[in-house]
Amino acid sequence: DAITLEYCLDTITARNQTHGFEIFCRKLCERTICPNLKPATGPEGGGDSKADTETIPVADEVAVLTYVGEPNAGKERWAFAFSAKKTWAEKARNDVAGIVNTQRGYHKIYCVTARFARAKDRALVEDELTKKYGVTITILDRSWIVEQVIGVDRRDLAFNYLDVGQEI
């Protein structure tokens, strides 16, 4: 349920489950935003490449077969950063700065946080970073995660990657 999932998200770092959280976020983004995400490699995920995951180009013939997500995910380069840090705004600013400084030409950057981000504050940070870097920034918070997992019934992701809930 939502309360159990929220508790799990709130205690990710205390339970040393950040790697599982990153995999969970990538799988959730694959289902909701775009399916062509590159898995991060290494013991701590994609830390040194700045982005936790990014889109990989796909042929137009494959892209037209995708019925969920956003258009252009097959052609444009998008970056994703995942975080469970309590200071979500500071983390988003640092992640976006690091990703932009790689000069890989990302068109969009998604920051997914396990924390609640008040709509007004989230919009201010998105606008600030979009204006500063000229890249569309989208911040998705705990409310979005809970809505996607509970509201849209993607509970299997929470069970398989966060070890929360039960398999039915």
Tab-separated table of N, CA and C in Angstrom, residues 29-154:
chain	number	residue	atom	x	y	z
A	29	CYS	N	10.972	4.268	-14.872
A	29	CYS	CA	11.082	5.212	-15.988
A	29	CYS	C	10.953	4.501	-17.331
A	30	GLU	N	11.444	3.284	-17.424
A	30	GLU	CA	11.282	2.514	-18.664
A	30	GLU	C	9.812	2.268	-18.973
A	31	ARG	N	9.020	2.071	-17.950
A	31	ARG	CA	7.593	1.821	-18.163
A	31	ARG	C	6.781	3.089	-18.368
A	32	THR	N	7.220	4.194	-17.810
A	32	THR	CA	6.393	5.393	-17.830
A	32	THR	C	6.877	6.489	-18.772
A	33	ILE	N	8.168	6.546	-19.033
A	33	ILE	CA	8.713	7.646	-19.831
A	33	ILE	C	9.279	7.157	-21.152
A	34	CYS	N	10.187	6.209	-21.118
A	34	CYS	CA	10.746	5.658	-22.359
A	34	CYS	C	11.412	4.308	-22.071
A	35	PRO	N	11.228	3.350	-22.950
A	35	PRO	CA	11.728	1.998	-22.701
A	35	PRO	C	13.197	1.783	-23.065
A	36	ASN	N	13.818	2.737	-23.727
A	36	ASN	CA	15.169	2.535	-24.240
A	36	ASN	C	16.238	3.157	-23.343
A	37	LEU	N	16.295	2.711	-22.097
A	37	LEU	CA	17.288	3.213	-21.155
A	37	LEU	C	18.438	2.231	-20.998
A	38	LYS	N	19.636	2.766	-20.926
A	38	LYS	CA	20.845	1.980	-20.790
A	38	LYS	C	21.085	1.678	-19.312
A	39	PRO	N	21.230	0.396	-18.945
A	39	PRO	CA	21.525	0.082	-17.544
A	39	PRO	C	22.904	0.607	-17.143
A	40	ALA	N	23.006	1.101	-15.929
A	40	ALA	CA	24.299	1.542	-15.407
A	40	ALA	C	25.106	0.312	-15.020
A	41	THR	N	26.402	0.408	-15.182
A	41	THR	CA	27.259	-0.719	-14.818
A	41	THR	C	28.218	-0.300	-13.729
A	42	GLY	N	28.787	-1.278	-13.060
A	42	GLY	CA	29.723	-1.017	-11.985
A	42	GLY	C	29.094	-1.298	-10.645
A	43	PRO	N	29.917	-1.361	-9.598
A	43	PRO	CA	29.412	-1.726	-8.268
A	43	PRO	C	28.462	-0.711	-7.669
A	44	GLU	N	28.599	0.559	-8.025
A	44	GLU	CA	27.728	1.596	-7.472
A	44	GLU	C	26.883	2.258	-8.533
A	45	GLY	N	26.548	1.540	-9.575
A	45	GLY	CA	25.728	2.115	-10.628
A	45	GLY	C	26.547	3.007	-11.530
A	46	GLY	N	25.947	4.045	-12.059
A	46	GLY	CA	26.584	4.883	-13.069
A	46	GLY	C	27.250	6.123	-12.527
A	47	GLY	N	27.664	6.123	-11.264
A	47	GLY	CA	28.199	7.298	-10.601
A	47	GLY	C	29.182	8.147	-11.373
A	48	ASP	N	30.196	7.566	-12.010
A	48	ASP	CA	31.185	8.428	-12.633
A	48	ASP	C	30.796	8.961	-13.996
A	49	SER	N	29.732	8.484	-14.586
A	49	SER	CA	29.319	9.066	-15.866
A	49	SER	C	28.346	10.220	-15.647
A	50	LYS	N	28.072	10.561	-14.401
A	50	LYS	CA	27.175	11.640	-13.966
A	50	LYS	C	25.703	11.295	-14.074
A	51	ALA	N	25.268	10.682	-15.162
A	51	ALA	CA	23.871	10.269	-15.295
A	51	ALA	C	23.731	8.845	-14.762
A	52	ASP	N	22.646	8.569	-14.059
A	52	ASP	CA	22.406	7.210	-13.570
A	52	ASP	C	21.954	6.292	-14.694
A	53	THR	N	21.325	6.850	-15.692
A	53	THR	CA	20.967	6.129	-16.903
A	53	THR	C	20.711	7.160	-17.985
A	54	GLU	N	20.696	6.711	-19.228
A	54	GLU	CA	20.405	7.601	-20.339
A	54	GLU	C	19.759	6.812	-21.456
A	55	THR	N	19.113	7.538	-22.351
A	55	THR	CA	18.472	6.873	-23.481
A	55	THR	C	19.534	6.407	-24.463
A	56	ILE	N	19.185	5.356	-25.186
A	56	ILE	CA	20.013	4.908	-26.292
A	56	ILE	C	19.175	5.063	-27.555
A	57	PRO	N	19.810	5.457	-28.655
A	57	PRO	CA	19.034	5.663	-29.885
A	57	PRO	C	18.437	4.354	-30.389
A	58	VAL	N	17.242	4.450	-30.933
A	58	VAL	CA	16.597	3.286	-31.547
A	58	VAL	C	16.103	3.673	-32.937
A	59	ALA	N	15.983	2.694	-33.783
A	59	ALA	CA	15.510	2.928	-35.143
A	59	ALA	C	14.062	3.404	-35.124
A	60	ASP	N	13.708	4.220	-36.121
A	60	ASP	CA	12.333	4.715	-36.231
A	60	ASP	C	11.330	3.571	-36.274
A	61	GLU	N	11.699	2.474	-36.925
A	61	GLU	CA	10.799	1.324	-37.048
A	61	GLU	C	10.481	0.729	-35.684
A	62	VAL	N	11.438	0.783	-34.780
A	62	VAL	CA	11.228	0.278	-33.420
A	62	VAL	C	10.461	1.310	-32.597
A	63	ALA	N	10.824	2.576	-32.750
A	63	ALA	CA	10.194	3.642	-31.965
A	63	ALA	C	8.688	3.726	-32.204
A	64	VAL	N	8.227	3.498	-33.430
A	64	VAL	CA	6.791	3.596	-33.711
A	64	VAL	C	6.004	2.457	-33.078
A	65	LEU	N	6.687	1.411	-32.650
A	65	LEU	CA	6.013	0.291	-31.997
A	65	LEU	C	5.799	0.520	-30.506
A	66	THR	N	6.361	1.591	-29.976
A	66	THR	CA	6.232	1.904	-28.561
A	66	THR	C	4.965	2.712	-28.343
A	67	TYR	N	4.090	2.218	-27.471
A	67	TYR	CA	2.795	2.852	-27.242
A	67	TYR	C	2.724	3.644	-25.942
A	68	VAL	N	3.774	3.587	-25.130
A	68	VAL	CA	3.796	4.350	-23.884
A	68	VAL	C	5.011	5.250	-23.891
A	69	GLY	N	5.005	6.236	-23.014
A	69	GLY	CA	6.152	7.111	-22.891
A	69	GLY	C	5.979	8.388	-23.678
A	70	GLU	N	7.098	9.037	-23.940
A	70	GLU	CA	7.084	10.321	-24.611
A	70	GLU	C	7.736	10.221	-25.988
A	71	PRO	N	7.261	11.017	-26.944
A	71	PRO	CA	7.880	11.011	-28.268
A	71	PRO	C	9.305	11.538	-28.219
A	72	ASN	N	10.103	11.178	-29.176
A	72	ASN	CA	11.495	11.590	-29.355
A	72	ASN	C	12.480	10.864	-28.449
A	73	ALA	N	12.014	9.977	-27.581
A	73	ALA	CA	12.932	9.243	-26.717
A	73	ALA	C	13.867	8.360	-27.532
A	74	GLY	N	13.468	7.998	-28.739
A	74	GLY	CA	14.308	7.159	-29.578
A	74	GLY	C	15.361	7.924	-30.340
A	75	LYS	N	15.192	9.252	-30.456
A	75	LYS	CA	16.115	10.068	-31.249
A	75	LYS	C	16.967	10.993	-30.393
A	76	GLU	N	16.375	11.574	-29.363
A	76	GLU	CA	17.089	12.531	-28.529
A	76	GLU	C	17.833	11.817	-27.407
A	77	ARG	N	18.836	12.481	-26.897
A	77	ARG	CA	19.587	11.935	-25.771
A	77	ARG	C	19.041	12.558	-24.489
A	78	TRP	N	18.516	11.707	-23.621
A	78	TRP	CA	17.978	12.144	-22.342
A	78	TRP	C	18.789	11.512	-21.219
A	79	ALA	N	18.955	12.242	-20.123
A	79	ALA	CA	19.668	11.729	-18.949
A	79	ALA	C	18.705	11.625	-17.774
A	80	PHE	N	19.002	10.689	-16.892
A	80	PHE	CA	18.189	10.464	-15.697
A	80	PHE	C	19.101	10.401	-14.480
A	81	ALA	N	18.699	11.060	-13.404
A	81	ALA	CA	19.429	11.014	-12.142
A	81	ALA	C	18.456	10.588	-11.056
A	82	PHE	N	18.882	9.650	-10.221
A	82	PHE	CA	18.029	9.122	-9.160
A	82	PHE	C	18.670	9.420	-7.814
A	83	SER	N	17.840	9.806	-6.837
A	83	SER	CA	18.382	10.166	-5.535
A	83	SER	C	17.391	9.887	-4.407
A	84	ALA	N	17.954	9.503	-3.275
A	84	ALA	CA	17.163	9.340	-2.064
A	84	ALA	C	17.582	10.365	-1.013
A	85	LYS	N	18.444	11.291	-1.394
A	85	LYS	CA	18.939	12.312	-0.473
A	85	LYS	C	17.816	13.198	0.040
A	86	LYS	N	17.898	13.564	1.315
A	86	LYS	CA	16.862	14.415	1.903
A	86	LYS	C	16.847	15.804	1.286
A	87	THR	N	18.009	16.318	0.919
A	87	THR	CA	18.089	17.643	0.315
A	87	THR	C	17.927	17.495	-1.199
A	88	TRP	N	16.703	17.205	-1.623
A	88	TRP	CA	16.430	16.873	-3.022
A	88	TRP	C	16.751	18.016	-3.987
A	89	ALA	N	16.487	19.259	-3.592
A	89	ALA	CA	16.718	20.388	-4.495
A	89	ALA	C	18.211	20.587	-4.735
A	90	GLU	N	18.984	20.543	-3.679
A	90	GLU	CA	20.441	20.659	-3.807
A	90	GLU	C	21.001	19.517	-4.657
A	91	LYS	N	20.508	18.319	-4.416
A	91	LYS	CA	20.955	17.153	-5.186
A	91	LYS	C	20.594	17.301	-6.656
A	92	ALA	N	19.392	17.773	-6.944
A	92	ALA	CA	18.982	17.987	-8.335
A	92	ALA	C	19.885	19.014	-9.005
A	93	ARG	N	20.179	20.102	-8.304
A	93	ARG	CA	21.064	21.132	-8.872
A	93	ARG	C	22.449	20.554	-9.183
A	94	ASN	N	22.992	19.795	-8.243
A	94	ASN	CA	24.315	19.190	-8.444
A	94	ASN	C	24.302	18.169	-9.572
A	95	ASP	N	23.263	17.332	-9.605
A	95	ASP	CA	23.166	16.316	-10.662
A	95	ASP	C	23.057	16.961	-12.039
A	96	VAL	N	22.195	17.956	-12.152
A	96	VAL	CA	22.009	18.619	-13.446
A	96	VAL	C	23.304	19.302	-13.879
A	97	ALA	N	23.972	19.982	-12.970
A	97	ALA	CA	25.236	20.646	-13.310
A	97	ALA	C	26.254	19.621	-13.802
A	98	GLY	N	26.373	18.500	-13.101
A	98	GLY	CA	27.320	17.452	-13.504
A	98	GLY	C	26.969	16.850	-14.854
A	99	ILE	N	25.695	16.605	-15.082
A	99	ILE	CA	25.251	16.009	-16.347
A	99	ILE	C	25.498	16.977	-17.503
A	100	VAL	N	25.143	18.250	-17.315
A	100	VAL	CA	25.342	19.241	-18.379
A	100	VAL	C	26.832	19.417	-18.669
A	101	ASN	N	27.662	19.388	-17.628
A	101	ASN	CA	29.101	19.577	-17.811
A	101	ASN	C	29.774	18.443	-18.580
A	102	THR	N	29.104	17.314	-18.748
A	102	THR	CA	29.681	16.239	-19.576
A	102	THR	C	29.665	16.628	-21.046
A	103	GLN	N	28.854	17.619	-21.417
A	103	GLN	CA	28.726	18.127	-22.786
A	103	GLN	C	28.344	17.019	-23.774
A	104	ARG	N	27.436	16.147	-23.347
A	104	ARG	CA	26.964	15.076	-24.226
A	104	ARG	C	25.757	15.487	-25.057
A	105	GLY	N	25.256	16.677	-24.860
A	105	GLY	CA	24.155	17.171	-25.680
A	105	GLY	C	22.795	16.618	-25.313
A	106	TYR	N	22.538	16.458	-24.027
A	106	TYR	CA	21.231	15.972	-23.584
A	106	TYR	C	20.154	17.003	-23.892
A	107	HIS	N	18.986	16.536	-24.344
A	107	HIS	CA	17.840	17.407	-24.608
A	107	HIS	C	16.942	17.544	-23.379
A	108	LYS	N	16.905	16.495	-22.563
A	108	LYS	CA	16.074	16.490	-21.358
A	108	LYS	C	16.843	15.804	-20.236
A	109	ILE	N	16.581	16.257	-19.021
A	109	ILE	CA	17.144	15.614	-17.833
A	109	ILE	C	16.002	15.402	-16.853
A	110	TYR	N	15.854	14.162	-16.413
A	110	TYR	CA	14.858	13.801	-15.414
A	110	TYR	C	15.572	13.518	-14.102
A	111	CYS	N	15.107	14.129	-13.031
A	111	CYS	CA	15.615	13.860	-11.685
A	111	CYS	C	14.483	13.198	-10.907
A	112	VAL	N	14.727	11.982	-10.440
A	112	VAL	CA	13.716	11.260	-9.668
A	112	VAL	C	14.215	11.193	-8.229
A	113	THR	N	13.394	11.679	-7.307
A	113	THR	CA	13.775	11.700	-5.900
A	113	THR	C	12.795	10.889	-5.058
A	114	ALA	N	13.329	10.236	-4.056
A	114	ALA	CA	12.503	9.464	-3.124
A	114	ALA	C	11.825	10.372	-2.105
A	115	ARG	N	12.099	11.663	-2.162
A	115	ARG	CA	11.557	12.629	-1.197
A	115	ARG	C	10.339	13.347	-1.760
A	116	PHE	N	9.524	13.866	-0.855
A	116	PHE	CA	8.424	14.722	-1.278
A	116	PHE	C	9.007	16.067	-1.705
A	117	ALA	N	8.535	16.591	-2.808
A	117	ALA	CA	8.948	17.910	-3.275
A	117	ALA	C	7.674	18.716	-3.510
A	118	ARG	N	7.478	19.721	-2.704
A	118	ARG	CA	6.291	20.572	-2.842
A	118	ARG	C	6.213	21.108	-4.263
A	119	ALA	N	5.028	21.086	-4.851
A	119	ALA	CA	4.847	21.459	-6.261
A	119	ALA	C	5.456	22.821	-6.579
A	120	LYS	N	5.240	23.795	-5.735
A	120	LYS	CA	5.764	25.139	-5.963
A	120	LYS	C	7.294	25.129	-5.981
A	121	ASP	N	7.901	24.444	-5.016
A	121	ASP	CA	9.364	24.372	-4.936
A	121	ASP	C	9.938	23.604	-6.125
A	122	ARG	N	9.291	22.517	-6.466
A	122	ARG	CA	9.743	21.700	-7.605
A	122	ARG	C	9.706	22.522	-8.893
A	123	ALA	N	8.617	23.252	-9.116
A	123	ALA	CA	8.487	24.080	-10.320
A	123	ALA	C	9.556	25.169	-10.359
A	124	LEU	N	9.847	25.773	-9.220
A	124	LEU	CA	10.883	26.807	-9.167
A	124	LEU	C	12.251	26.245	-9.545
A	125	VAL	N	12.590	25.077	-9.009
A	125	VAL	CA	13.886	24.456	-9.316
A	125	VAL	C	13.939	24.033	-10.782
A	126	GLU	N	12.850	23.447	-11.285
A	126	GLU	CA	12.807	23.059	-12.705
A	126	GLU	C	13.014	24.281	-13.602
A	127	ASP	N	12.297	25.360	-13.319
A	127	ASP	CA	12.407	26.581	-14.126
A	127	ASP	C	13.807	27.183	-14.041
A	128	GLU	N	14.340	27.230	-12.821
A	128	GLU	CA	15.687	27.775	-12.604
A	128	GLU	C	16.726	27.008	-13.421
A	129	LEU	N	16.692	25.681	-13.335
A	129	LEU	CA	17.694	24.860	-14.023
A	129	LEU	C	17.492	24.847	-15.536
A	130	THR	N	16.242	24.827	-15.970
A	130	THR	CA	15.953	24.855	-17.407
A	130	THR	C	16.488	26.154	-18.007
A	131	LYS	N	16.234	27.267	-17.332
A	131	LYS	CA	16.704	28.569	-17.818
A	131	LYS	C	18.230	28.647	-17.786
A	132	LYS	N	18.827	28.166	-16.717
A	132	LYS	CA	20.279	28.261	-16.550
A	132	LYS	C	21.042	27.437	-17.577
A	133	TYR	N	20.552	26.215	-17.865
A	133	TYR	CA	21.311	25.296	-18.712
A	133	TYR	C	20.736	25.111	-20.116
A	134	GLY	N	19.529	25.615	-20.363
A	134	GLY	CA	18.944	25.466	-21.691
A	134	GLY	C	18.541	24.042	-22.026
A	135	VAL	N	18.303	23.247	-21.008
A	135	VAL	CA	17.875	21.850	-21.154
A	135	VAL	C	16.588	21.692	-20.355
A	136	THR	N	15.614	20.979	-20.892
A	136	THR	CA	14.364	20.761	-20.164
A	136	THR	C	14.622	19.864	-18.958
A	137	ILE	N	14.285	20.362	-17.774
A	137	ILE	CA	14.484	19.621	-16.528
A	137	ILE	C	13.119	19.241	-15.971
A	138	THR	N	12.983	17.964	-15.603
A	138	THR	CA	11.761	17.483	-14.970
A	138	THR	C	12.141	16.783	-13.675
A	139	ILE	N	11.523	17.194	-12.578
A	139	ILE	CA	11.766	16.567	-11.278
A	139	ILE	C	10.529	15.764	-10.912
A	140	LEU	N	10.731	14.494	-10.651
A	140	LEU	CA	9.656	13.589	-10.253
A	140	LEU	C	9.923	13.156	-8.813
A	141	ASP	N	8.936	13.345	-7.934
A	141	ASP	CA	9.164	13.096	-6.514
A	141	ASP	C	8.422	11.856	-6.016
A	142	ARG	N	8.425	11.707	-4.712
A	142	ARG	CA	7.794	10.545	-4.082
A	142	ARG	C	6.319	10.425	-4.437
A	143	SER	N	5.618	11.545	-4.525
A	143	SER	CA	4.201	11.500	-4.896
A	143	SER	C	4.019	10.853	-6.262
A	144	TRP	N	4.887	11.207	-7.211
A	144	TRP	CA	4.826	10.613	-8.555
A	144	TRP	C	5.129	9.118	-8.484
A	145	ILE	N	6.145	8.752	-7.720
A	145	ILE	CA	6.508	7.336	-7.598
A	145	ILE	C	5.330	6.542	-7.042
A	146	VAL	N	4.739	7.025	-5.943
A	146	VAL	CA	3.624	6.319	-5.317
A	146	VAL	C	2.437	6.218	-6.273
A	147	GLU	N	2.149	7.304	-6.987
A	147	GLU	CA	1.046	7.280	-7.954
A	147	GLU	C	1.299	6.234	-9.042
A	148	GLN	N	2.515	6.156	-9.538
A	148	GLN	CA	2.835	5.204	-10.604
A	148	GLN	C	2.813	3.759	-10.102
A	149	VAL	N	3.288	3.541	-8.894
A	149	VAL	CA	3.350	2.171	-8.353
A	149	VAL	C	1.996	1.712	-7.830
A	150	ILE	N	1.342	2.539	-7.038
A	150	ILE	CA	0.069	2.149	-6.430
A	150	ILE	C	-1.102	2.510	-7.339
A	151	GLY	N	-1.165	3.764	-7.774
A	151	GLY	CA	-2.293	4.237	-8.565
A	151	GLY	C	-2.417	3.590	-9.932
A	152	VAL	N	-1.283	3.334	-10.574
A	152	VAL	CA	-1.302	2.746	-11.916
A	152	VAL	C	-0.965	1.254	-11.856
A	153	ASP	N	-0.804	0.740	-10.652
A	153	ASP	CA	-0.580	-0.690	-10.387
A	153	ASP	C	0.681	-1.248	-11.050
A	154	ARG	N	1.795	-0.676	-10.631
A	154	ARG	CA	3.101	-1.207	-11.024
A	154	ARG	C	3.795	-1.751	-9.774
